Short mmCIF file of C-alpha atoms and ligand atoms in Angstrom, two decimals:
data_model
loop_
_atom_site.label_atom_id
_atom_site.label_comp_id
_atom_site.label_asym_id
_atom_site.label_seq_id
_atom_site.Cartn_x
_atom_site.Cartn_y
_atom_site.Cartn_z
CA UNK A 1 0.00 0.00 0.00
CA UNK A 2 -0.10 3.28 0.57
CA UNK A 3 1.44 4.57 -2.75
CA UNK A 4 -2.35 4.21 -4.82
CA UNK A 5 -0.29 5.19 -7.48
CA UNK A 6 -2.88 6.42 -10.27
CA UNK A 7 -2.80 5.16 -13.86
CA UNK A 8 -0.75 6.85 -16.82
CA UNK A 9 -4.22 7.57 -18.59
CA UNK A 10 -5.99 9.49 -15.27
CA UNK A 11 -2.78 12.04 -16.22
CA UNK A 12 -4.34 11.90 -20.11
CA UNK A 13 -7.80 12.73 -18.83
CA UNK A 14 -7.09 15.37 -16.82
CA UNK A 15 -5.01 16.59 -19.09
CA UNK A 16 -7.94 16.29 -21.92
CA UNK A 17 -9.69 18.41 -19.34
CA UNK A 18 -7.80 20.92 -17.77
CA UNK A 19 -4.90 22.94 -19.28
CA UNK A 20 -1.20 22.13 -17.88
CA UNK A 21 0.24 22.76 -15.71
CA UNK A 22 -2.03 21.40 -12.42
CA UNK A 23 -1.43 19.78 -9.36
CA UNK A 24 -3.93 16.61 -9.44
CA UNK A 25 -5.16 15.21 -6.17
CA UNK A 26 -6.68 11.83 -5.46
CA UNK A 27 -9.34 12.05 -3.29
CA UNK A 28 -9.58 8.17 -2.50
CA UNK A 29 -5.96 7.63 -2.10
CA UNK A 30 -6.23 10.53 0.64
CA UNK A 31 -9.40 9.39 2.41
CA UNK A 32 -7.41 5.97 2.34
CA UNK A 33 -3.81 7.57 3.76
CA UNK A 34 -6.24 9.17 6.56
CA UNK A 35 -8.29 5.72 6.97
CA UNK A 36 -5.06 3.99 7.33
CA UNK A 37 -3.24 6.46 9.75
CA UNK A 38 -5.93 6.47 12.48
CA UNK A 39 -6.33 2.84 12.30
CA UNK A 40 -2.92 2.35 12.53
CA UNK A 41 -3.28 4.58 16.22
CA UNK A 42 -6.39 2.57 17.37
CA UNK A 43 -4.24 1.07 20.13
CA UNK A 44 -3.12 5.01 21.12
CA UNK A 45 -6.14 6.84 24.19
CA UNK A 46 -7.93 9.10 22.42
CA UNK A 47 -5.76 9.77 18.89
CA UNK A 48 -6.66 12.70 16.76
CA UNK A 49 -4.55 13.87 13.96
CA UNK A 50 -4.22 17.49 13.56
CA UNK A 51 -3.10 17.47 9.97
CA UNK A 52 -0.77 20.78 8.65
CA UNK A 53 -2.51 23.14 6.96
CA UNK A 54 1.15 24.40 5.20
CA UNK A 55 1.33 21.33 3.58
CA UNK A 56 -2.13 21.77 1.57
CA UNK A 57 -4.01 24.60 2.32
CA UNK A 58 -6.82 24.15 0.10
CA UNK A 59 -10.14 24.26 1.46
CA UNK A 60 -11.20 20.87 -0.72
CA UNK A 61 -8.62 19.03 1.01
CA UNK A 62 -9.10 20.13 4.15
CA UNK A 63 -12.73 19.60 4.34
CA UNK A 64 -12.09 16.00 2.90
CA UNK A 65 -9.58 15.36 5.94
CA UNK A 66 -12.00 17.00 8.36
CA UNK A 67 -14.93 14.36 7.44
CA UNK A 68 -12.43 11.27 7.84
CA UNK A 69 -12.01 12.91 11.93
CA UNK A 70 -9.11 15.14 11.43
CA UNK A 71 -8.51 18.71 12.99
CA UNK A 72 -5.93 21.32 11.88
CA UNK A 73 -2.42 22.78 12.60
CA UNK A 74 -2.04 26.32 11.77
CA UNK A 75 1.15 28.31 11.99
CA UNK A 76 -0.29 31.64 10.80
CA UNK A 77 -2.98 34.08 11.42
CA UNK A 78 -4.39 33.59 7.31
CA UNK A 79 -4.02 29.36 8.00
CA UNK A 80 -6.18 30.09 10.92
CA UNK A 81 -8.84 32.17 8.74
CA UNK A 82 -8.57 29.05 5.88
CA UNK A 83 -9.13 26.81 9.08
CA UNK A 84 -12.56 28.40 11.09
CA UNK A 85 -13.80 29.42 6.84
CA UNK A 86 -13.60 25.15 6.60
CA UNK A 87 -15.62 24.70 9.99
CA UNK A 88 -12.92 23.64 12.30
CA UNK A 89 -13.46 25.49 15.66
CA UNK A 90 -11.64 25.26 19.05
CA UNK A 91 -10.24 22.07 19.86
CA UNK A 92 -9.98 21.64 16.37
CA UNK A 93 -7.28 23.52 16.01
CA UNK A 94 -3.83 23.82 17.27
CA UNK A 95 -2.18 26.65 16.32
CA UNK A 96 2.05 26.21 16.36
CA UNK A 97 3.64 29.18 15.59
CA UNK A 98 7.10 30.37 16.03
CA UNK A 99 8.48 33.83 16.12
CA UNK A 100 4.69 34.29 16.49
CA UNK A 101 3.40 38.29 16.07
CA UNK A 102 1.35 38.54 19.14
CA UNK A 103 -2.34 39.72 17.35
CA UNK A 104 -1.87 36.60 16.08
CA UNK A 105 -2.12 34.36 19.43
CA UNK A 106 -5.46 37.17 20.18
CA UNK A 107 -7.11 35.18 16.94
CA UNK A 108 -6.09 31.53 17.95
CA UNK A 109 -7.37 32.36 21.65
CA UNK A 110 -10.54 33.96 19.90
CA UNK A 111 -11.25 30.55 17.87
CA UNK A 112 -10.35 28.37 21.17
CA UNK A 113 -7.72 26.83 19.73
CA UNK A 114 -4.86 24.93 21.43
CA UNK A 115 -2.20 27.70 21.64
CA UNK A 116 1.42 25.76 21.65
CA UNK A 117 3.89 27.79 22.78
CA UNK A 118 7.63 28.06 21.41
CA UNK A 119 9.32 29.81 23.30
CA UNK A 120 9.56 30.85 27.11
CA UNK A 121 8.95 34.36 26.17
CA UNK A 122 5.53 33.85 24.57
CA UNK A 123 3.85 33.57 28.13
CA UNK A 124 4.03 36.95 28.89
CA UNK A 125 2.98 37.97 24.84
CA UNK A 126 0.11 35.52 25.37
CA UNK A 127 -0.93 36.81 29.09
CA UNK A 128 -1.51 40.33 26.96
CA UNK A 129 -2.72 38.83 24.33
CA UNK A 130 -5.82 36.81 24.80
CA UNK A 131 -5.01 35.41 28.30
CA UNK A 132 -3.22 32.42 29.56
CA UNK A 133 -5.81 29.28 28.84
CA UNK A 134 -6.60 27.08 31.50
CA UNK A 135 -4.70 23.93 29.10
CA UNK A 136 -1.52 25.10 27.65
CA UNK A 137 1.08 23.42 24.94
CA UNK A 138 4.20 23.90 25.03
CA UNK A 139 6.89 23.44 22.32
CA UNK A 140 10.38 21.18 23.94
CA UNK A 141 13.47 21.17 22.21
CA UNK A 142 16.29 19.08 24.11
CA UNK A 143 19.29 20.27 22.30
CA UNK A 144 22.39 18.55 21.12
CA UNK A 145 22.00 15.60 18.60
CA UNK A 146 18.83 13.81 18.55
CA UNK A 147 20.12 9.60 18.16
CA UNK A 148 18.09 6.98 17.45
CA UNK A 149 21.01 3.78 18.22
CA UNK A 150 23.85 5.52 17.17
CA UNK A 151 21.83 7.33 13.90
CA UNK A 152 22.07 10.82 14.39
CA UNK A 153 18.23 11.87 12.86
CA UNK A 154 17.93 15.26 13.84
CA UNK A 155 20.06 18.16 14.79
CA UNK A 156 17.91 20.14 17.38
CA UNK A 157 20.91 22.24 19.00
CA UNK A 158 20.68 23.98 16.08
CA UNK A 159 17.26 24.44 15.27
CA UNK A 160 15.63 27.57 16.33
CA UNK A 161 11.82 26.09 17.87
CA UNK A 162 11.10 24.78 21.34
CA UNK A 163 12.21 25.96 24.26
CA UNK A 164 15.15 24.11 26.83
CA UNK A 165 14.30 21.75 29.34
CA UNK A 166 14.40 24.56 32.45
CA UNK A 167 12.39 26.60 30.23
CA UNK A 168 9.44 24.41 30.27
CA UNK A 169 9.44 24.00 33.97
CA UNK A 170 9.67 27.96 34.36
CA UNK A 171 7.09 28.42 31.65
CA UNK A 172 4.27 26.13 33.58
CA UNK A 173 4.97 27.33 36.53
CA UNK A 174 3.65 30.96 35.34
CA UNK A 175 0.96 29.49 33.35
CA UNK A 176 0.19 27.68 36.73
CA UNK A 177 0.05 30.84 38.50
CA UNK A 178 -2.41 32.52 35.81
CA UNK A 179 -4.92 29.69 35.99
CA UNK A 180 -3.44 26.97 33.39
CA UNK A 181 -4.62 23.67 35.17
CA UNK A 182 -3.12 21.36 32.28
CA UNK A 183 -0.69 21.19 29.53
CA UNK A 184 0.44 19.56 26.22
CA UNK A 185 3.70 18.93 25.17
CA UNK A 186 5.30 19.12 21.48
CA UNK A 187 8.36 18.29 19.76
CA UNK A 188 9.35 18.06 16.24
CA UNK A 189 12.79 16.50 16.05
CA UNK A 190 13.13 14.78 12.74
CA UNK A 191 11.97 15.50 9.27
CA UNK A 192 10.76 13.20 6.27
CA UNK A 193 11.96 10.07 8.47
CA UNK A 194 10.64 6.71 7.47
CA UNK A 195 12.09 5.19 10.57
CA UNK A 196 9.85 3.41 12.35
CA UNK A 197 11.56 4.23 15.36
CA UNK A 198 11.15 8.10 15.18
CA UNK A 199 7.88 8.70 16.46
CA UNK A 200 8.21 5.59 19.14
CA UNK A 201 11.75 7.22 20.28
CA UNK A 202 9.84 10.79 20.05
CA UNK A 203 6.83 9.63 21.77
CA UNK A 204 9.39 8.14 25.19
CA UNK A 205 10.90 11.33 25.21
CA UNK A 206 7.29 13.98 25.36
CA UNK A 207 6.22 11.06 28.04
CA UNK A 208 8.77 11.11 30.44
CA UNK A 209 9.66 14.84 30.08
CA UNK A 210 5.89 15.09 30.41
CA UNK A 211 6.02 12.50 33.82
CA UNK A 212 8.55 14.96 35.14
CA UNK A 213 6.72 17.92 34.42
CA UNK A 214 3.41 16.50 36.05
CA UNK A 215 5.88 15.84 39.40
CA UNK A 216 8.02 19.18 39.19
CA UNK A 217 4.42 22.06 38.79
CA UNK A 218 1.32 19.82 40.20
CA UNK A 219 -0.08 20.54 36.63
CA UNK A 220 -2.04 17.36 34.56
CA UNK A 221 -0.54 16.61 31.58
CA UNK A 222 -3.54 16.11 29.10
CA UNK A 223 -1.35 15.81 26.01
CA UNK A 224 1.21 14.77 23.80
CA UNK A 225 1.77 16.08 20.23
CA UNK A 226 4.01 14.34 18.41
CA UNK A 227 4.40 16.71 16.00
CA UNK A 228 4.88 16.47 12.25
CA UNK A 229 7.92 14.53 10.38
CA UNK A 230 6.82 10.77 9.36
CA UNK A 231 8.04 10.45 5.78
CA UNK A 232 6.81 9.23 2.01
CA UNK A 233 9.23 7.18 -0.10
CA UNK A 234 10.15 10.08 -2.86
CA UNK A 235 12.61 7.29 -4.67
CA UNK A 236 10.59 4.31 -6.11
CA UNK A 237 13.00 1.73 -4.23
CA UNK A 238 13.16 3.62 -0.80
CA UNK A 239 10.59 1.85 1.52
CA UNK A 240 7.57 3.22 3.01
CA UNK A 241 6.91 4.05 6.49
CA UNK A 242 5.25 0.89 8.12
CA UNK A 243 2.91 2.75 9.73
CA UNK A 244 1.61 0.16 11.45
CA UNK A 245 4.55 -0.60 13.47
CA UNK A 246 4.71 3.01 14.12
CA UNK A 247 1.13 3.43 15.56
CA UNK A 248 1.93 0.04 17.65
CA UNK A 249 5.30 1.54 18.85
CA UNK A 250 3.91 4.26 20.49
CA UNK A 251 0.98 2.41 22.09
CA UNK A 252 3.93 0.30 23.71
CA UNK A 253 5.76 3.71 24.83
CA UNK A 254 2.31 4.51 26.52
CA UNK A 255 2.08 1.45 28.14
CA UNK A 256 5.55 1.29 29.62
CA UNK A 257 5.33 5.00 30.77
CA UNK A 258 2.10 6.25 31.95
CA UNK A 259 -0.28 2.71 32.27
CA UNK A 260 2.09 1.07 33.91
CA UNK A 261 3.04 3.99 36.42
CA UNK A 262 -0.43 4.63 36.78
CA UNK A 263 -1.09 7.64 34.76
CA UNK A 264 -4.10 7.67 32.40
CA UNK A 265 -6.07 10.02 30.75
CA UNK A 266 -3.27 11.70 28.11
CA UNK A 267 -4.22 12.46 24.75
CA UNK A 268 -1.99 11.55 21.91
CA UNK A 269 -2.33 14.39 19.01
CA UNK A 270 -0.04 14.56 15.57
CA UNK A 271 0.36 17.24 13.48
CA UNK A 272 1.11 14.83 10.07
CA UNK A 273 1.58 17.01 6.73
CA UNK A 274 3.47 15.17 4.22
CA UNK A 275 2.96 11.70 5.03
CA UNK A 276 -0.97 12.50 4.53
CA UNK A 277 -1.44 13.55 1.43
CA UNK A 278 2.39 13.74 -0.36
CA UNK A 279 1.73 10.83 -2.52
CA UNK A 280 -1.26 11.56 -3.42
CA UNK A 281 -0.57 14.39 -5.49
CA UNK A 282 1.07 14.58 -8.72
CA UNK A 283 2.61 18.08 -11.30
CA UNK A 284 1.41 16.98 -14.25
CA UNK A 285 2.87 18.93 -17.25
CA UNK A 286 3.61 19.10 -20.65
CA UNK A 287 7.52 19.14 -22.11
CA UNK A 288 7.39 22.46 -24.10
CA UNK A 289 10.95 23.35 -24.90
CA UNK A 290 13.88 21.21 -26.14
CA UNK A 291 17.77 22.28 -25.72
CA UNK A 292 20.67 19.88 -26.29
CA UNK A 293 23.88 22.06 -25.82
CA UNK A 294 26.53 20.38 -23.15
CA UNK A 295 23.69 18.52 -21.86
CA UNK A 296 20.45 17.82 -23.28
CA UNK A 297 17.32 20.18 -21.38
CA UNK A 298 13.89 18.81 -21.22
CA UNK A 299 11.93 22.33 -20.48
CA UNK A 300 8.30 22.05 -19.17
CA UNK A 301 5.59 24.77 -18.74
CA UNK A 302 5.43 24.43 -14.86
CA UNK A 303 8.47 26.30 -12.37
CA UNK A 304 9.52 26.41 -9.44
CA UNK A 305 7.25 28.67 -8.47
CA UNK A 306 4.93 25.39 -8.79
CA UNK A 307 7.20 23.22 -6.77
CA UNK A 308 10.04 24.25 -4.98
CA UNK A 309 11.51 20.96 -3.20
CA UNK A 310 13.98 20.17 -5.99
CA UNK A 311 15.47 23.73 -6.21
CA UNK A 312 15.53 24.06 -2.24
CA UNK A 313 16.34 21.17 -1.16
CA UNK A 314 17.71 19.40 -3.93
CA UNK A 315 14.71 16.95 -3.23
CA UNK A 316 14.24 14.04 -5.42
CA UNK A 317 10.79 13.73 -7.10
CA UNK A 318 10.04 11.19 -9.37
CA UNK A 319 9.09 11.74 -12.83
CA UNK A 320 7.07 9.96 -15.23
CA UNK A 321 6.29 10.39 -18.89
CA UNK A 322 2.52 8.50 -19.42
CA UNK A 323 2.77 6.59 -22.55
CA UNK A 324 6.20 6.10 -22.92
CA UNK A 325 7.00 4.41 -19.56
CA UNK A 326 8.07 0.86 -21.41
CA UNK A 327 10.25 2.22 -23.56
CA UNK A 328 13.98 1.93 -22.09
CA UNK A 329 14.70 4.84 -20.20
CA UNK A 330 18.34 5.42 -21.83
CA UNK A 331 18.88 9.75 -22.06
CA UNK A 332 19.88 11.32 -19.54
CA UNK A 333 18.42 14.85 -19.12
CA UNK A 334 17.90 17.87 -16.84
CA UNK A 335 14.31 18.38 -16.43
CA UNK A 336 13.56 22.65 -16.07
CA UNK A 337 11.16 25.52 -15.31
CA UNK A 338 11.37 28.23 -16.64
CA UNK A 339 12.78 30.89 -14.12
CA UNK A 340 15.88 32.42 -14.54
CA UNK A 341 17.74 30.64 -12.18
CA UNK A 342 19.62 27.52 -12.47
CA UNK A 343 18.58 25.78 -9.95
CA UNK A 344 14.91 25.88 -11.21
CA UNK A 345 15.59 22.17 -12.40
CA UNK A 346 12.97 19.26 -11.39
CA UNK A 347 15.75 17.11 -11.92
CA UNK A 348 19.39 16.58 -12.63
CA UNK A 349 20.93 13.99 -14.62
CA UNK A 350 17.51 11.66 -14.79
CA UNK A 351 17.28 8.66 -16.73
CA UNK A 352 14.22 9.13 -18.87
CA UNK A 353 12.63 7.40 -21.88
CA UNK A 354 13.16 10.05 -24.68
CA UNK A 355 11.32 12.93 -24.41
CA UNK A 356 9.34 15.11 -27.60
CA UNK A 357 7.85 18.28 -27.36
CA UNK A 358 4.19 17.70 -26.55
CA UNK A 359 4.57 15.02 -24.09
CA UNK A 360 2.87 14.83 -20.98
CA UNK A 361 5.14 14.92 -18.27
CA UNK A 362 4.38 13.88 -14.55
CA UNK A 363 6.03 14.48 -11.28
CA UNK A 364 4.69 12.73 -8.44
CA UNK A 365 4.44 12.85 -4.58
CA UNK A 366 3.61 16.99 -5.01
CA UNK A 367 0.68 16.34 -2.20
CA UNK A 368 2.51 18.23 0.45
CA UNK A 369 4.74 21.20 0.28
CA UNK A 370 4.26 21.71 -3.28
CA UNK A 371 1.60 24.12 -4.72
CA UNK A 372 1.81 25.98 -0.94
CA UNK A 373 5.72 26.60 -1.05
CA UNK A 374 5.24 28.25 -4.45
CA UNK A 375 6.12 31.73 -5.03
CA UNK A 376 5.86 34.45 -8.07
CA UNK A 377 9.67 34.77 -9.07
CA UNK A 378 10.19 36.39 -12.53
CA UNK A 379 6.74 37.30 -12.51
CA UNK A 380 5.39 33.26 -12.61
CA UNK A 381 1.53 32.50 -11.99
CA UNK A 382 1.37 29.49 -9.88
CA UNK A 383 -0.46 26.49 -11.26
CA UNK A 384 -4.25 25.51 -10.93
CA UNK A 385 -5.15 22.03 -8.26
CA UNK A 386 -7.48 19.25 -9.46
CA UNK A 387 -8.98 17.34 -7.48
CA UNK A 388 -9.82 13.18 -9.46
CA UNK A 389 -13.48 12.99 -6.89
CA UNK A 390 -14.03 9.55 -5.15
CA UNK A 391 -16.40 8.95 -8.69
CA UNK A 392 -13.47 9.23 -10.63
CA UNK A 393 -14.48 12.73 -11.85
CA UNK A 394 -12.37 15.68 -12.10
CA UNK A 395 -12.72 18.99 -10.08
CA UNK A 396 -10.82 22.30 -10.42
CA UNK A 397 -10.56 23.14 -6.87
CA UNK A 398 -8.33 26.06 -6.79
CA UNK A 399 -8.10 28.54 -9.98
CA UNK A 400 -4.60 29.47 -11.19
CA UNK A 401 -3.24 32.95 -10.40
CA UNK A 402 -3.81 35.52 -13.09
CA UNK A 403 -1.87 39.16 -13.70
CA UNK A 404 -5.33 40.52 -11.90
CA UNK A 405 -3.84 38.65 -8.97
CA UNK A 406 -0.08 39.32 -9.17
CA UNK A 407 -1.19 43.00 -9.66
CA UNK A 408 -3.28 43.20 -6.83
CA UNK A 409 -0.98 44.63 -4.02
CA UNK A 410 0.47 47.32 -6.93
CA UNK A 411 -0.46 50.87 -7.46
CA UNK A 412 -0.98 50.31 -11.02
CA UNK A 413 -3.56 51.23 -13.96
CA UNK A 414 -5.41 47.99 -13.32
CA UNK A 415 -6.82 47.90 -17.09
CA UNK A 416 -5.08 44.82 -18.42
CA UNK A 417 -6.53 45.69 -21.91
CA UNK A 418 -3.63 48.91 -21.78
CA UNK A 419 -0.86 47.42 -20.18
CA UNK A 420 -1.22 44.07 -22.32
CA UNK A 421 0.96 44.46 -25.73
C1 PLP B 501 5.76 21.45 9.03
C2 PLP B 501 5.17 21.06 10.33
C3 PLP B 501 4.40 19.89 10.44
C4 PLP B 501 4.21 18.93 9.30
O1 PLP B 501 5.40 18.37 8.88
P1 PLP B 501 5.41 17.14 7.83
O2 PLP B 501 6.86 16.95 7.56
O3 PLP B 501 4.66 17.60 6.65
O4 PLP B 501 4.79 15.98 8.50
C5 PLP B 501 3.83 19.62 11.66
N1 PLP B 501 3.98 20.45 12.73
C6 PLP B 501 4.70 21.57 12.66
C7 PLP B 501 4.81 22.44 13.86
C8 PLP B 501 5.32 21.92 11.46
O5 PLP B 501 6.06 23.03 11.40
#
């Protein structure tokens, strides 16, 4: 499973239907990700994932995620708006911002969201802003190397969230003396990591800490988030996250911590993005532009500006040309946007079956942190997102940008008739 990988002609349909470039969702691969997830946390007191709204903030997707029992994680004060305009209200929502401008905690407090709290700091911003809650999360970052064995998966002595170990003692404490009766606690050590041991690992670190906490301030702990950061195979050959194992690790950790010591009653929460709905989104495009000069350039009509993973993080992202996937795949190309950087390249040195102008091209696992991390360099209109409906139907679900839109924040003769040609 969980790779429902869609057919090559679901790309030619939508493609009949809708003009490239698009991202195309599947709606039953997602309801099935979801389906799977929770099931796979059936053995976990009282689960709920809270799944990021950075990842996909479209309202289709979110509503679709909200009817399979999922709430939201916002990090902004316009995620929040997408959030309560989809129908998620209070406990819905948990709202984990960093370097947070304080109006913005007034609106999470406003909606009755779960405020979790980065840094130390942020109790005084939120006891001006909104008011201390009476149950409080708070964002832990132990420092140093995070280890699984002797794998070094995360490097949070250098990341700039959570707050030390003292800190969240000192920070409940205050919260404690302005009425907070119980708290959460959050960490996010380790990124796109099909480990099955991450969240486990993760999960015995929040519950002790947590254990402490309870014995160190008098205060209940009610919950643990454990965050975002279970990963998607982007290579064909890498394996998947046994998810499974993963939901049944951390049942164990609960066990061995709290049941057997006593403690009941804590919520488990996760804040999944990627892992949710990664696969289950695909770029499709069309190959528009040839160029063979010290290598050979396979130019499409989408950019960066559609999907930004390969020129940020030099992510991998598989690629697929429908209709030609038997033939050997013997050239070796750079697949490009069109932005005037050089990095704007959806792939370097890729194998590929041999490639004509005209041919639909297809880059998968663009579900999460894809169409959202886009941007308008060199003037680029990001792409339209299609949703393929349980019924096998296709639904434009999000518009692409126009010049009405990129002009919109300008002081500019807004006739488009005059400043066209
Ligand atoms: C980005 C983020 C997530 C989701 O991360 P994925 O890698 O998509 O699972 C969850 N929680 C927080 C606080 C985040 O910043």
């Amino acid at each position: 499973m969980p790779n429902f990988s869609l057919s090559d002609s679901v790309f030619f349909e939508a493609a009949a239907q809708f003009s490239t470039p698009f991202h195309l969702y599947d709606e039953a691969c997602i309801r099935k990700t979801a389906r799977r997830f929770i099931k796979a946390f059936s053995g976990v007191p009282s689960f709920r994932e809270y799944f990021a709204v950075k990842a996909l903030p479209t309202p289709a997707i979110l509503r679709i995620l909200k009817e399979e029992g999922c709430g939201v994680d916002c990090a902004s004060e316009t995620e929040l708006m997408l959030a309560k305009a989809c129908g998620f209200s209070g406990d819905d929502i948990m709202f984990s911002a960093n370097d947070v401008p304080p109006h913005e905690v007034v609106f999470a407090r406003e909606l009755g969201a779960y405020v979790n709290l980065d840094d130390f700091t942020h109790v005084e911003i939120l006891k001006h802003n909104g008011g201390i809650p009476e149950e409080i999360c708070l964002r832990f970052n132990p420092g140093g190397e995070f280890r699984i064995g002797t794998t070094i998966m995360g490097d949070p002595g250098n990341a700039k969230y959570g707050m030390t170990r003292d800190q969240l003692r000192q920070a409940l404490l205050i919260c404690k003396e302005n009425g907070t009766r119980k708290f959460g606690l959050h960490s996010f050590l380790s990124s796109n990591t099909t480990d099955p041991a991450y969240y486990p690992t993760l999960a015995r670190l929040l519950f002790e800490t947590g254990r402490e906490l309870m014995a160190e301030t008098g205060l209940t702990l009610s919950f643990v988030n454990l965050s975002g950061g279970v990963g998607i195979p982007y290579l064909p050959d890498a394996p998947e996250a046994d998810i499974e194992a993963i939901g049944a690790g951390v049942a164990e950790a609960y066990r061995e911590v709290f049941t057997n010591n006593g403690i009941e009653g804590v919520a488990i929460k996760s804040e999944l993005g990627r892992y949710m709905t990664g696969p289950n989104g695909w770029l499709v495009t069309h190959m528009i532009n040839e160029k063979n000069i010290y290598k050979r350039y396979v130019g499409l009509d989408a950019s960066a500006c559609d999907l930004m993973r390969p020129a940020m993080y030099g992510a991998y992202h598989h690629i697929t040309v429908p209709g030609k996937e038997h033939l050997p795949h013997d050239e070796q190309v750079d697949v490009t946007g069109n932005l005037c950087e050089n990095n704007d390249k959806f792939a370097v040195d890729r194998m590929l079956p041999h490639c004509d102008i005209g041919d639909l091209v297809v880059i998968h696992d663009t579900g999460a942190h894809g169409r959202s991390m886009g941007y308008n360099y060199n003037g680029k209109l990001r792409c339209k997102e299609v949703l393929r409906c349980e019924d096998g139907s296709f639904k434009l679900i999000r518009r692409a940008e126009t010049p009405a839109d990129y002009f919109a924040t300008l002081d500019i003769d807004p006739d488009f008739s005059k400043l066209h040609r």
